Coordinates of C-alpha atoms in Angstrom, one line a residue:
X23 CA 32.1 33.0 15.7
X24 CA 28.4 31.6 15.5
X25 CA 28.7 28.2 13.5
X26 CA 26.9 28.0 10.2
X27 CA 23.8 25.8 10.1
X28 CA 23.9 22.3 9.1
X29 CA 23.0 21.6 5.8
X30 CA 19.7 20.1 5.3
X31 CA 19.8 16.3 5.0
X32 CA 16.3 14.6 4.0
X33 CA 14.8 12.0 6.5
X34 CA 15.7 8.7 6.5
X35 CA 12.3 6.6 5.6
X36 CA 10.4 5.2 8.5
X37 CA 10.9 1.4 7.7
X38 CA 9.9 -2.0 9.5
X39 CA 10.5 -5.3 8.3
X40 CA 8.0 -8.3 9.6
X41 CA 8.3 -12.0 9.2
X42 CA 4.7 -13.0 8.2
X43 CA 4.0 -16.8 8.4
X44 CA -0.1 -17.4 7.4
X45 CA -2.6 -15.6 5.1
X46 CA -4.6 -14.9 8.4
X47 CA -1.1 -12.9 10.0
X48 CA -1.0 -10.8 6.3
X49 CA -4.8 -10.1 6.4
X50 CA -4.2 -8.7 10.2
X51 CA -0.9 -6.9 8.9
X52 CA -3.8 -4.8 7.0
X53 CA -5.9 -4.2 9.8
X54 CA -3.1 -2.8 11.6
X55 CA -2.1 -0.9 8.6
X56 CA -5.3 0.7 8.4
X57 CA -5.4 2.1 11.6
X58 CA -2.2 4.6 10.0
X59 CA -4.0 5.4 7.0
X60 CA -5.8 8.4 6.3
X61 CA -7.8 10.4 3.2
X62 CA -4.7 11.0 0.5
X63 CA -2.8 8.4 1.4
X64 CA -1.2 6.2 -1.3
X65 CA 0.2 2.7 -0.2
X66 CA 1.8 0.9 -3.1
X67 CA 2.3 -3.2 -3.1
X68 CA 4.9 -4.8 -4.8
X69 CA 5.9 -8.6 -4.4
X70 CA 5.7 -11.9 -6.7
X71 CA 2.5 -13.5 -7.7
X72 CA 0.6 -14.6 -5.0
X73 CA 2.8 -13.0 -2.4
X74 CA 0.1 -11.8 -0.3
X75 CA -0.9 -8.1 -2.4
X76 CA -4.4 -8.9 -2.4
X77 CA -4.9 -10.6 1.2
X78 CA -3.1 -7.1 2.5
X79 CA -5.4 -5.3 0.7
X80 CA -8.4 -7.5 2.4
X81 CA -7.3 -6.5 5.4
X82 CA -7.2 -3.1 4.6
X83 CA -10.4 -3.1 3.7
X84 CA -11.3 -4.4 7.0
X85 CA -9.4 -1.8 8.8
X86 CA -10.8 0.9 7.1
X87 CA -14.8 -0.7 7.1
X88 CA -15.4 -0.7 3.5
X89 CA -18.3 -1.9 1.4
X90 CA -18.2 -4.9 -0.6
X91 CA -15.5 -7.8 -1.1
X92 CA -12.0 -6.8 -1.5
X93 CA -10.8 -8.9 -4.5
X94 CA -8.1 -8.4 -7.2
X95 CA -8.8 -5.9 -9.5
X96 CA -6.6 -7.6 -12.4
X97 CA -9.2 -7.4 -15.2
X98 CA -11.2 -4.3 -14.2
X99 CA -7.8 -2.4 -13.1
X100 CA -9.8 -0.7 -10.4
X101 CA -12.3 -1.0 -7.6
X102 CA -13.9 1.7 -5.6
X103 CA -15.1 0.7 -2.1
X104 CA -16.7 3.1 -0.4
X105 CA -16.6 3.5 3.2
X106 CA -19.4 2.0 5.6
X107 CA -19.0 5.0 8.0
X108 CA -17.1 8.1 8.1
X109 CA -13.6 7.0 7.0
X110 CA -12.6 7.0 3.5
X111 CA -13.4 5.2 0.4
X112 CA -10.6 2.7 -0.2
X113 CA -9.6 2.8 -4.2
X114 CA -8.0 -0.6 -5.3
X115 CA -5.8 -0.2 -8.1
X116 CA -3.9 -3.3 -10.1
X117 CA -1.4 -1.6 -12.3
X118 CA -0.1 -4.7 -13.8
X119 CA -1.2 -3.9 -17.4
X120 CA -0.9 0.1 -17.3
X121 CA 2.0 1.1 -19.0
X122 CA 1.3 4.8 -19.0
X123 CA 1.5 5.3 -15.3
X124 CA -0.7 8.2 -13.8
X125 CA -2.0 9.2 -17.3
X126 CA -3.9 6.0 -17.6
X127 CA -4.9 6.1 -13.5
X128 CA -6.7 9.5 -14.5
X129 CA -8.0 8.0 -17.5
X130 CA -9.8 5.0 -15.3
X131 CA -12.5 7.9 -14.5
X132 CA -12.9 7.0 -11.1
X133 CA -16.0 8.8 -9.4
X134 CA -14.0 9.7 -6.2
X135 CA -11.7 12.3 -5.6
X136 CA -8.3 10.4 -5.0
X137 CA -7.1 12.6 -2.4
X138 CA -10.1 12.1 -0.4
X139 CA -9.7 8.3 -0.7
X140 CA -7.1 5.6 0.4
X141 CA -5.2 4.4 -2.6
X142 CA -4.0 1.0 -2.7
X143 CA -1.8 0.3 -5.6
X144 CA -0.2 -3.2 -6.8
X145 CA 2.4 -3.2 -9.2
X146 CA 2.5 0.7 -9.1
X147 CA 6.6 1.1 -9.2
X148 CA 7.8 3.4 -12.0
X149 CA 4.1 4.2 -12.5
X150 CA 2.1 6.3 -9.8
X151 CA 4.7 8.0 -7.6
X152 CA 3.7 11.0 -9.2
X153 CA 0.6 10.9 -7.5
X154 CA 2.3 12.1 -4.3
X155 CA 5.8 12.4 -2.4
X156 CA 4.1 11.0 0.7
X157 CA 3.5 7.0 0.4
X158 CA 4.1 3.6 1.9
X159 CA 6.3 1.2 -0.5
X160 CA 5.0 -2.0 1.0
X161 CA 7.4 -5.1 -0.4
X162 CA 6.7 -8.5 0.1
X163 CA 8.9 -11.4 -0.6
X164 CA 8.1 -15.0 -0.7
X165 CA 10.0 -18.4 -1.3
X166 CA 9.5 -18.7 -5.3
X167 CA 9.3 -22.4 -7.1
X168 CA 7.5 -25.6 -6.2
X169 CA 6.8 -24.5 -2.4
X170 CA 4.0 -24.2 0.1
X171 CA 5.6 -21.9 2.4
X172 CA 3.4 -19.6 3.9
X173 CA 6.0 -17.5 4.7
X174 CA 6.6 -14.0 3.8
X175 CA 9.2 -10.9 4.5
X176 CA 7.5 -7.9 4.4
X177 CA 9.2 -4.4 4.4
X178 CA 7.0 -1.1 4.8
X179 CA 8.8 1.8 3.8
X180 CA 7.1 5.7 4.6
X181 CA 8.5 8.0 2.2
X182 CA 8.3 11.8 2.5
X183 CA 7.1 14.1 5.4
X184 CA 3.6 12.6 5.7
X185 CA 5.6 9.2 7.0
X186 CA 8.6 10.9 8.7
X187 CA 7.1 10.7 12.0
X188 CA 5.4 7.8 12.1
X189 CA 5.6 4.9 14.1
X190 CA 5.5 2.0 12.2
X191 CA 6.3 0.1 15.2
X192 CA 2.6 -0.4 15.6
X193 CA 2.6 -2.7 12.6
X194 CA 4.9 -5.7 14.9
X195 CA 1.9 -6.5 17.2

């Protein structure tokens, strides 16, 4: 007698944990991460203030070879950095002050198609997941309080089919 098919089990997310000990290592992580990204990818960054979200994004911009200095978009909410080559533009969003989620993202009138860009959203949890089921979640933990400790614990988790077979091990150089 033939065995019934096993029920479909969702893919375990691809995940890697890294220890970063300096801002330069955080930028380098961004440069390595850029090699894995393509148009339509969403990267959600979370972590305490000063954890290194913008520093990581600066490295992404370098790795994607985009125009303009990558700085925190806190006061403008979003910045578009066009590619200097044939790669995708980088859309860098700070969702900290957004409360309406995806609707507010669409209201930003970004002059690029989000599906043709790499989108990096700081503080995006609970706000932009509707953009796509396929996303990278990057959580950066740092010591809080009165400390000069530069050590960060970074967890990169790939969600969805796009990242199911990704080799996130390349991020650990």
